[in-house]
């Protein structure tokens, strides 16, 4: 038995301070996980967390010190940034309890949940899936993964996104409605987590559109910045 054609290469993210790569299994994303972002999207209150996914090959790796150009995608006139803390899973499991959930975390990275907002909003209105607004090619830029022990306490880190040197988003990870451990409890009740899973944990308020030529710098204290230009 042979494959009918060559299987795709494994999607992988560099691990900071090593020559190793983190092989990506799935990308889960948490919706509306900061209160002020939920409000700006027209919702209020603490609702149970909800999830969507991006394909693993939506990953767009950004290496520090190497200029990265993210192509403006097709079909949209409202391409939005969402800066997010990404949690990398090193140990899988189902029905994980929040109390032990942090033992499943391998490390952290700075990520962008890039969104074709016009398409997402159209799909929402029609009660249709968000895939076309969220799960498109290169929709998941990410910086190197920093191992948990090397990252300090990201649960209280500042998180920010600047566009052309101006603040667009600035908050703190401790403002997450569902913290990392609680998110893992909810997520692993629905799916069996595997080593290699990445979780984009949600974005704070201040999401907005970008244009070709814009330079985006995402930062979370304790992690390398994510720096790219829209091409
Ligand atoms: Mn998001």
PDB file of C-alpha atoms and ligand atoms in Angstrom:
ATOM      1  CA  UNK A   1       0.000   0.000   0.000  1.00  0.00           C
ATOM      2  CA  UNK A   2       1.227   3.443  -0.839  1.00  0.00           C
ATOM      3  CA  UNK A   3      -0.368   6.856  -0.632  1.00  0.00           C
ATOM      4  CA  UNK A   4      -2.052   8.061  -3.821  1.00  0.00           C
ATOM      5  CA  UNK A   5       0.007  11.241  -3.488  1.00  0.00           C
ATOM      6  CA  UNK A   6       2.503  12.585  -0.978  1.00  0.00           C
ATOM      7  CA  UNK A   7       0.832  13.304   2.368  1.00  0.00           C
ATOM      8  CA  UNK A   8       0.988  16.945   3.461  1.00  0.00           C
ATOM      9  CA  UNK A   9       3.913  18.030   5.603  1.00  0.00           C
ATOM     10  CA  UNK A  10       3.274  18.229   9.343  1.00  0.00           C
ATOM     11  CA  UNK A  11       2.402  21.770  10.375  1.00  0.00           C
ATOM     12  CA  UNK A  12       4.834  22.849  13.093  1.00  0.00           C
ATOM     13  CA  UNK A  13       5.670  25.886  15.206  1.00  0.00           C
ATOM     14  CA  UNK A  14       9.219  26.674  16.420  1.00  0.00           C
ATOM     15  CA  UNK A  15       9.870  26.270  20.142  1.00  0.00           C
ATOM     16  CA  UNK A  16      11.723  29.270  21.525  1.00  0.00           C
ATOM     17  CA  UNK A  17      15.270  28.661  22.716  1.00  0.00           C
ATOM     18  CA  UNK A  18      15.507  25.254  21.027  1.00  0.00           C
ATOM     19  CA  UNK A  19      15.896  23.753  17.553  1.00  0.00           C
ATOM     20  CA  UNK A  20      12.739  21.728  18.155  1.00  0.00           C
ATOM     21  CA  UNK A  21       9.378  22.131  16.496  1.00  0.00           C
ATOM     22  CA  UNK A  22       5.925  21.758  18.046  1.00  0.00           C
ATOM     23  CA  UNK A  23       3.825  19.583  15.682  1.00  0.00           C
ATOM     24  CA  UNK A  24       0.305  20.974  15.397  1.00  0.00           C
ATOM     25  CA  UNK A  25      -2.689  18.672  15.747  1.00  0.00           C
ATOM     26  CA  UNK A  26      -5.776  20.935  15.940  1.00  0.00           C
ATOM     27  CA  UNK A  27      -6.500  24.615  16.454  1.00  0.00           C
ATOM     28  CA  UNK A  28      -9.330  25.404  18.849  1.00  0.00           C
ATOM     29  CA  UNK A  29     -10.516  28.961  19.395  1.00  0.00           C
ATOM     30  CA  UNK A  30     -12.605  30.408  22.233  1.00  0.00           C
ATOM     31  CA  UNK A  31     -15.287  32.957  21.336  1.00  0.00           C
ATOM     32  CA  UNK A  32     -16.007  36.136  23.325  1.00  0.00           C
ATOM     33  CA  UNK A  33     -13.757  35.402  26.315  1.00  0.00           C
ATOM     34  CA  UNK A  34     -13.103  38.989  27.470  1.00  0.00           C
ATOM     35  CA  UNK A  35     -16.098  40.932  28.784  1.00  0.00           C
ATOM     36  CA  UNK A  36     -15.353  44.234  27.008  1.00  0.00           C
ATOM     37  CA  UNK A  37     -14.900  42.399  23.691  1.00  0.00           C
ATOM     38  CA  UNK A  38     -18.195  40.547  24.218  1.00  0.00           C
ATOM     39  CA  UNK A  39     -19.810  43.966  24.708  1.00  0.00           C
ATOM     40  CA  UNK A  40     -18.273  45.463  21.567  1.00  0.00           C
ATOM     41  CA  UNK A  41     -19.654  42.480  19.635  1.00  0.00           C
ATOM     42  CA  UNK A  42     -23.140  43.186  21.047  1.00  0.00           C
ATOM     43  CA  UNK A  43     -23.274  40.672  23.886  1.00  0.00           C
ATOM     44  CA  UNK A  44     -23.169  41.019  27.656  1.00  0.00           C
ATOM     45  CA  UNK A  45     -22.588  38.838  30.669  1.00  0.00           C
ATOM     46  CA  UNK A  46     -20.721  35.619  31.337  1.00  0.00           C
ATOM     47  CA  UNK A  47     -22.093  32.930  29.078  1.00  0.00           C
ATOM     48  CA  UNK A  48     -20.673  29.404  28.933  1.00  0.00           C
ATOM     49  CA  UNK A  49     -17.585  29.346  26.716  1.00  0.00           C
ATOM     50  CA  UNK A  50     -18.063  28.357  23.095  1.00  0.00           C
ATOM     51  CA  UNK A  51     -15.534  27.104  20.599  1.00  0.00           C
ATOM     52  CA  UNK A  52     -14.776  27.037  16.928  1.00  0.00           C
ATOM     53  CA  UNK A  53     -11.857  25.560  15.014  1.00  0.00           C
ATOM     54  CA  UNK A  54      -9.406  26.490  12.341  1.00  0.00           C
ATOM     55  CA  UNK A  55      -7.644  23.879  10.225  1.00  0.00           C
ATOM     56  CA  UNK A  56      -4.114  23.109  11.445  1.00  0.00           C
ATOM     57  CA  UNK A  57      -2.657  24.379   8.168  1.00  0.00           C
ATOM     58  CA  UNK A  58      -4.167  27.824   8.793  1.00  0.00           C
ATOM     59  CA  UNK A  59      -1.041  28.344  10.936  1.00  0.00           C
ATOM     60  CA  UNK A  60       1.199  31.160   9.665  1.00  0.00           C
ATOM     61  CA  UNK A  61       4.512  30.993  11.506  1.00  0.00           C
ATOM     62  CA  UNK A  62       6.223  34.291  12.327  1.00  0.00           C
ATOM     63  CA  UNK A  63       9.846  34.078  13.504  1.00  0.00           C
ATOM     64  CA  UNK A  64      11.291  36.951  15.525  1.00  0.00           C
ATOM     65  CA  UNK A  65      13.622  39.114  13.476  1.00  0.00           C
ATOM     66  CA  UNK A  66      12.400  37.717  10.159  1.00  0.00           C
ATOM     67  CA  UNK A  67      10.094  40.026   8.205  1.00  0.00           C
ATOM     68  CA  UNK A  68       6.739  38.352   7.634  1.00  0.00           C
ATOM     69  CA  UNK A  69       4.155  39.411   5.086  1.00  0.00           C
ATOM     70  CA  UNK A  70       0.605  38.137   5.584  1.00  0.00           C
ATOM     71  CA  UNK A  71      -1.405  38.289   2.374  1.00  0.00           C
ATOM     72  CA  UNK A  72      -4.684  40.201   2.509  1.00  0.00           C
ATOM     73  CA  UNK A  73      -7.209  37.386   1.953  1.00  0.00           C
ATOM     74  CA  UNK A  74      -9.807  37.021  -0.780  1.00  0.00           C
ATOM     75  CA  UNK A  75     -13.536  37.794  -0.474  1.00  0.00           C
ATOM     76  CA  UNK A  76     -13.303  40.374   2.329  1.00  0.00           C
ATOM     77  CA  UNK A  77     -13.305  44.133   2.712  1.00  0.00           C
ATOM     78  CA  UNK A  78     -13.209  43.986   6.514  1.00  0.00           C
ATOM     79  CA  UNK A  79     -10.136  41.986   7.594  1.00  0.00           C
ATOM     80  CA  UNK A  80      -9.897  42.133  11.407  1.00  0.00           C
ATOM     81  CA  UNK A  81      -7.107  41.555  13.916  1.00  0.00           C
ATOM     82  CA  UNK A  82      -7.730  39.686  17.182  1.00  0.00           C
ATOM     83  CA  UNK A  83      -4.667  39.409  19.422  1.00  0.00           C
ATOM     84  CA  UNK A  84      -4.789  36.262  21.559  1.00  0.00           C
ATOM     85  CA  UNK A  85      -2.773  34.210  24.013  1.00  0.00           C
ATOM     86  CA  UNK A  86      -2.265  30.746  22.503  1.00  0.00           C
ATOM     87  CA  UNK A  87      -2.017  27.735  24.818  1.00  0.00           C
ATOM     88  CA  UNK A  88      -0.076  24.747  23.465  1.00  0.00           C
ATOM     89  CA  UNK A  89      -1.106  21.322  24.787  1.00  0.00           C
ATOM     90  CA  UNK A  90       1.654  18.854  25.631  1.00  0.00           C
ATOM     91  CA  UNK A  91      -0.386  16.119  27.302  1.00  0.00           C
ATOM     92  CA  UNK A  92      -3.790  15.047  26.023  1.00  0.00           C
ATOM     93  CA  UNK A  93      -6.884  13.936  27.857  1.00  0.00           C
ATOM     94  CA  UNK A  94     -10.667  13.955  28.016  1.00  0.00           C
ATOM     95  CA  UNK A  95     -12.873  15.304  30.815  1.00  0.00           C
ATOM     96  CA  UNK A  96      -9.940  17.202  32.340  1.00  0.00           C
ATOM     97  CA  UNK A  97     -10.792  19.025  35.556  1.00  0.00           C
ATOM     98  CA  UNK A  98      -9.695  22.621  35.975  1.00  0.00           C
ATOM     99  CA  UNK A  99      -7.742  21.722  39.128  1.00  0.00           C
ATOM    100  CA  UNK A 100      -5.227  19.611  37.187  1.00  0.00           C
ATOM    101  CA  UNK A 101      -5.594  21.238  33.792  1.00  0.00           C
ATOM    102  CA  UNK A 102      -2.393  23.275  33.831  1.00  0.00           C
ATOM    103  CA  UNK A 103      -0.378  20.014  33.887  1.00  0.00           C
ATOM    104  CA  UNK A 104      -1.537  19.502  30.281  1.00  0.00           C
ATOM    105  CA  UNK A 105      -0.024  22.805  29.091  1.00  0.00           C
ATOM    106  CA  UNK A 106       3.268  22.627  27.188  1.00  0.00           C
ATOM    107  CA  UNK A 107       3.695  26.333  26.620  1.00  0.00           C
ATOM    108  CA  UNK A 108       2.397  29.602  25.261  1.00  0.00           C
ATOM    109  CA  UNK A 109       2.632  31.805  22.194  1.00  0.00           C
ATOM    110  CA  UNK A 110       1.358  35.096  20.838  1.00  0.00           C
ATOM    111  CA  UNK A 111      -1.267  34.528  18.157  1.00  0.00           C
ATOM    112  CA  UNK A 112      -3.637  36.426  15.916  1.00  0.00           C
ATOM    113  CA  UNK A 113      -7.117  35.088  15.181  1.00  0.00           C
ATOM    114  CA  UNK A 114      -7.441  36.882  11.843  1.00  0.00           C
ATOM    115  CA  UNK A 115     -11.061  37.229  10.805  1.00  0.00           C
ATOM    116  CA  UNK A 116     -12.965  38.096   7.638  1.00  0.00           C
ATOM    117  CA  UNK A 117     -15.493  40.006   9.768  1.00  0.00           C
ATOM    118  CA  UNK A 118     -17.906  40.812   6.964  1.00  0.00           C
ATOM    119  CA  UNK A 119     -18.204  37.146   6.039  1.00  0.00           C
ATOM    120  CA  UNK A 120     -18.439  36.076   9.689  1.00  0.00           C
ATOM    121  CA  UNK A 121     -21.257  38.586  10.284  1.00  0.00           C
ATOM    122  CA  UNK A 122     -23.137  37.424   7.172  1.00  0.00           C
ATOM    123  CA  UNK A 123     -22.922  33.821   8.331  1.00  0.00           C
ATOM    124  CA  UNK A 124     -24.010  34.749  11.875  1.00  0.00           C
ATOM    125  CA  UNK A 125     -27.095  36.574  10.553  1.00  0.00           C
ATOM    126  CA  UNK A 126     -28.046  33.563   8.483  1.00  0.00           C
ATOM    127  CA  UNK A 127     -27.314  31.077  11.286  1.00  0.00           C
ATOM    128  CA  UNK A 128     -24.660  29.410   9.140  1.00  0.00           C
ATOM    129  CA  UNK A 129     -21.183  28.138  10.141  1.00  0.00           C
ATOM    130  CA  UNK A 130     -18.383  30.681  10.605  1.00  0.00           C
ATOM    131  CA  UNK A 131     -15.727  28.694   8.718  1.00  0.00           C
ATOM    132  CA  UNK A 132     -15.426  31.106   5.822  1.00  0.00           C
ATOM    133  CA  UNK A 133     -14.934  34.014   8.228  1.00  0.00           C
ATOM    134  CA  UNK A 134     -12.526  32.271  10.602  1.00  0.00           C
ATOM    135  CA  UNK A 135     -10.959  29.140   9.118  1.00  0.00           C
ATOM    136  CA  UNK A 136      -9.355  30.403   5.922  1.00  0.00           C
ATOM    137  CA  UNK A 137      -5.742  29.991   4.750  1.00  0.00           C
ATOM    138  CA  UNK A 138      -3.134  31.763   6.925  1.00  0.00           C
ATOM    139  CA  UNK A 139      -5.825  32.904   9.377  1.00  0.00           C
ATOM    140  CA  UNK A 140      -3.779  31.825  12.411  1.00  0.00           C
ATOM    141  CA  UNK A 141      -0.480  33.748  12.639  1.00  0.00           C
ATOM    142  CA  UNK A 142       1.619  32.597  15.592  1.00  0.00           C
ATOM    143  CA  UNK A 143       5.012  33.361  17.113  1.00  0.00           C
ATOM    144  CA  UNK A 144       7.356  30.800  18.693  1.00  0.00           C
ATOM    145  CA  UNK A 145       5.998  28.636  21.491  1.00  0.00           C
ATOM    146  CA  UNK A 146       7.659  29.335  24.832  1.00  0.00           C
ATOM    147  CA  UNK A 147       7.808  26.367  27.168  1.00  0.00           C
ATOM    148  CA  UNK A 148       5.702  26.850  30.304  1.00  0.00           C
ATOM    149  CA  UNK A 149       8.686  26.925  32.655  1.00  0.00           C
ATOM    150  CA  UNK A 150      10.381  29.625  30.535  1.00  0.00           C
ATOM    151  CA  UNK A 151       7.338  31.877  30.122  1.00  0.00           C
ATOM    152  CA  UNK A 152       6.771  33.178  33.639  1.00  0.00           C
ATOM    153  CA  UNK A 153       3.196  33.665  34.820  1.00  0.00           C
ATOM    154  CA  UNK A 154       1.314  34.500  31.627  1.00  0.00           C
ATOM    155  CA  UNK A 155      -2.015  34.314  33.444  1.00  0.00           C
ATOM    156  CA  UNK A 156      -1.430  37.891  34.608  1.00  0.00           C
ATOM    157  CA  UNK A 157       0.463  39.119  31.537  1.00  0.00           C
ATOM    158  CA  UNK A 158      -0.297  42.283  29.620  1.00  0.00           C
ATOM    159  CA  UNK A 159      -1.599  41.585  26.095  1.00  0.00           C
ATOM    160  CA  UNK A 160      -1.548  44.200  23.348  1.00  0.00           C
ATOM    161  CA  UNK A 161      -1.696  44.818  19.638  1.00  0.00           C
ATOM    162  CA  UNK A 162      -0.313  47.865  17.880  1.00  0.00           C
ATOM    163  CA  UNK A 163      -1.041  48.764  14.267  1.00  0.00           C
ATOM    164  CA  UNK A 164       1.506  51.149  12.730  1.00  0.00           C
ATOM    165  CA  UNK A 165       2.784  51.984  16.216  1.00  0.00           C
ATOM    166  CA  UNK A 166      -0.644  52.894  17.636  1.00  0.00           C
ATOM    167  CA  UNK A 167      -2.422  50.893  20.349  1.00  0.00           C
ATOM    168  CA  UNK A 168      -5.487  49.068  19.065  1.00  0.00           C
ATOM    169  CA  UNK A 169      -5.895  46.436  21.784  1.00  0.00           C
ATOM    170  CA  UNK A 170      -4.480  46.453  25.312  1.00  0.00           C
ATOM    171  CA  UNK A 171      -5.641  44.360  28.249  1.00  0.00           C
ATOM    172  CA  UNK A 172      -4.493  41.720  30.673  1.00  0.00           C
ATOM    173  CA  UNK A 173      -4.777  37.950  30.471  1.00  0.00           C
ATOM    174  CA  UNK A 174      -6.306  37.884  33.972  1.00  0.00           C
ATOM    175  CA  UNK A 175      -9.395  39.531  32.452  1.00  0.00           C
ATOM    176  CA  UNK A 176     -10.241  36.315  30.615  1.00  0.00           C
ATOM    177  CA  UNK A 177     -13.843  35.406  31.486  1.00  0.00           C
ATOM    178  CA  UNK A 178     -12.901  31.696  31.421  1.00  0.00           C
ATOM    179  CA  UNK A 179      -9.303  31.282  32.499  1.00  0.00           C
ATOM    180  CA  UNK A 180      -6.954  28.759  30.927  1.00  0.00           C
ATOM    181  CA  UNK A 181      -7.749  25.927  33.348  1.00  0.00           C
ATOM    182  CA  UNK A 182     -11.513  26.468  33.082  1.00  0.00           C
ATOM    183  CA  UNK A 183     -11.255  26.655  29.290  1.00  0.00           C
ATOM    184  CA  UNK A 184      -9.434  23.306  29.214  1.00  0.00           C
ATOM    185  CA  UNK A 185     -12.126  21.761  31.421  1.00  0.00           C
ATOM    186  CA  UNK A 186     -14.904  22.917  29.074  1.00  0.00           C
ATOM    187  CA  UNK A 187     -13.005  22.082  25.898  1.00  0.00           C
ATOM    188  CA  UNK A 188     -12.002  18.573  27.000  1.00  0.00           C
ATOM    189  CA  UNK A 189     -15.608  17.795  27.906  1.00  0.00           C
ATOM    190  CA  UNK A 190     -16.411  18.108  24.199  1.00  0.00           C
ATOM    191  CA  UNK A 191     -13.222  16.850  22.510  1.00  0.00           C
ATOM    192  CA  UNK A 192     -10.359  14.611  23.607  1.00  0.00           C
ATOM    193  CA  UNK A 193      -7.360  16.914  23.718  1.00  0.00           C
ATOM    194  CA  UNK A 194      -4.175  15.662  22.071  1.00  0.00           C
ATOM    195  CA  UNK A 195      -0.544  16.718  22.334  1.00  0.00           C
ATOM    196  CA  UNK A 196      -0.104  19.282  19.574  1.00  0.00           C
ATOM    197  CA  UNK A 197      -3.426  21.011  20.054  1.00  0.00           C
ATOM    198  CA  UNK A 198      -3.330  24.803  20.098  1.00  0.00           C
ATOM    199  CA  UNK A 199      -5.981  26.896  21.820  1.00  0.00           C
ATOM    200  CA  UNK A 200      -6.499  30.533  20.843  1.00  0.00           C
ATOM    201  CA  UNK A 201      -8.006  31.746  24.102  1.00  0.00           C
ATOM    202  CA  UNK A 202      -9.981  34.778  22.919  1.00  0.00           C
ATOM    203  CA  UNK A 203      -9.329  38.435  22.215  1.00  0.00           C
ATOM    204  CA  UNK A 204      -9.762  41.556  24.342  1.00  0.00           C
ATOM    205  CA  UNK A 205     -11.664  44.639  23.159  1.00  0.00           C
ATOM    206  CA  UNK A 206     -10.428  46.870  20.347  1.00  0.00           C
ATOM    207  CA  UNK A 207     -10.700  44.558  17.335  1.00  0.00           C
ATOM    208  CA  UNK A 208     -10.665  46.376  14.023  1.00  0.00           C
ATOM    209  CA  UNK A 209      -9.800  46.337  10.359  1.00  0.00           C
ATOM    210  CA  UNK A 210      -6.340  46.293   8.807  1.00  0.00           C
ATOM    211  CA  UNK A 211      -5.228  47.309   5.312  1.00  0.00           C
ATOM    212  CA  UNK A 212      -2.395  46.357   2.988  1.00  0.00           C
ATOM    213  CA  UNK A 213       0.835  47.886   4.224  1.00  0.00           C
ATOM    214  CA  UNK A 214      -0.198  47.948   7.892  1.00  0.00           C
ATOM    215  CA  UNK A 215       2.378  46.689  10.386  1.00  0.00           C
ATOM    216  CA  UNK A 216       0.969  44.658  13.283  1.00  0.00           C
ATOM    217  CA  UNK A 217       2.927  44.030  16.479  1.00  0.00           C
ATOM    218  CA  UNK A 218       1.306  41.720  18.999  1.00  0.00           C
ATOM    219  CA  UNK A 219       2.810  41.439  22.475  1.00  0.00           C
ATOM    220  CA  UNK A 220       2.252  39.392  25.606  1.00  0.00           C
ATOM    221  CA  UNK A 221       4.703  40.002  28.443  1.00  0.00           C
ATOM    222  CA  UNK A 222       7.068  37.044  28.821  1.00  0.00           C
ATOM    223  CA  UNK A 223       6.706  35.929  25.180  1.00  0.00           C
ATOM    224  CA  UNK A 224       8.410  37.070  21.956  1.00  0.00           C
ATOM    225  CA  UNK A 225       6.491  39.717  20.000  1.00  0.00           C
ATOM    226  CA  UNK A 226       4.594  38.751  16.873  1.00  0.00           C
ATOM    227  CA  UNK A 227       5.503  41.242  14.136  1.00  0.00           C
ATOM    228  CA  UNK A 228       4.054  41.133  10.620  1.00  0.00           C
ATOM    229  CA  UNK A 229       2.986  43.342   7.739  1.00  0.00           C
ATOM    230  CA  UNK A 230      -0.188  42.949   5.707  1.00  0.00           C
ATOM    231  CA  UNK A 231       0.844  42.358   2.095  1.00  0.00           C
TER     232      UNK A 231
HETATM  233 MN1  LIG B   1     -10.841  35.214  18.486  1.00  0.00          MN
END
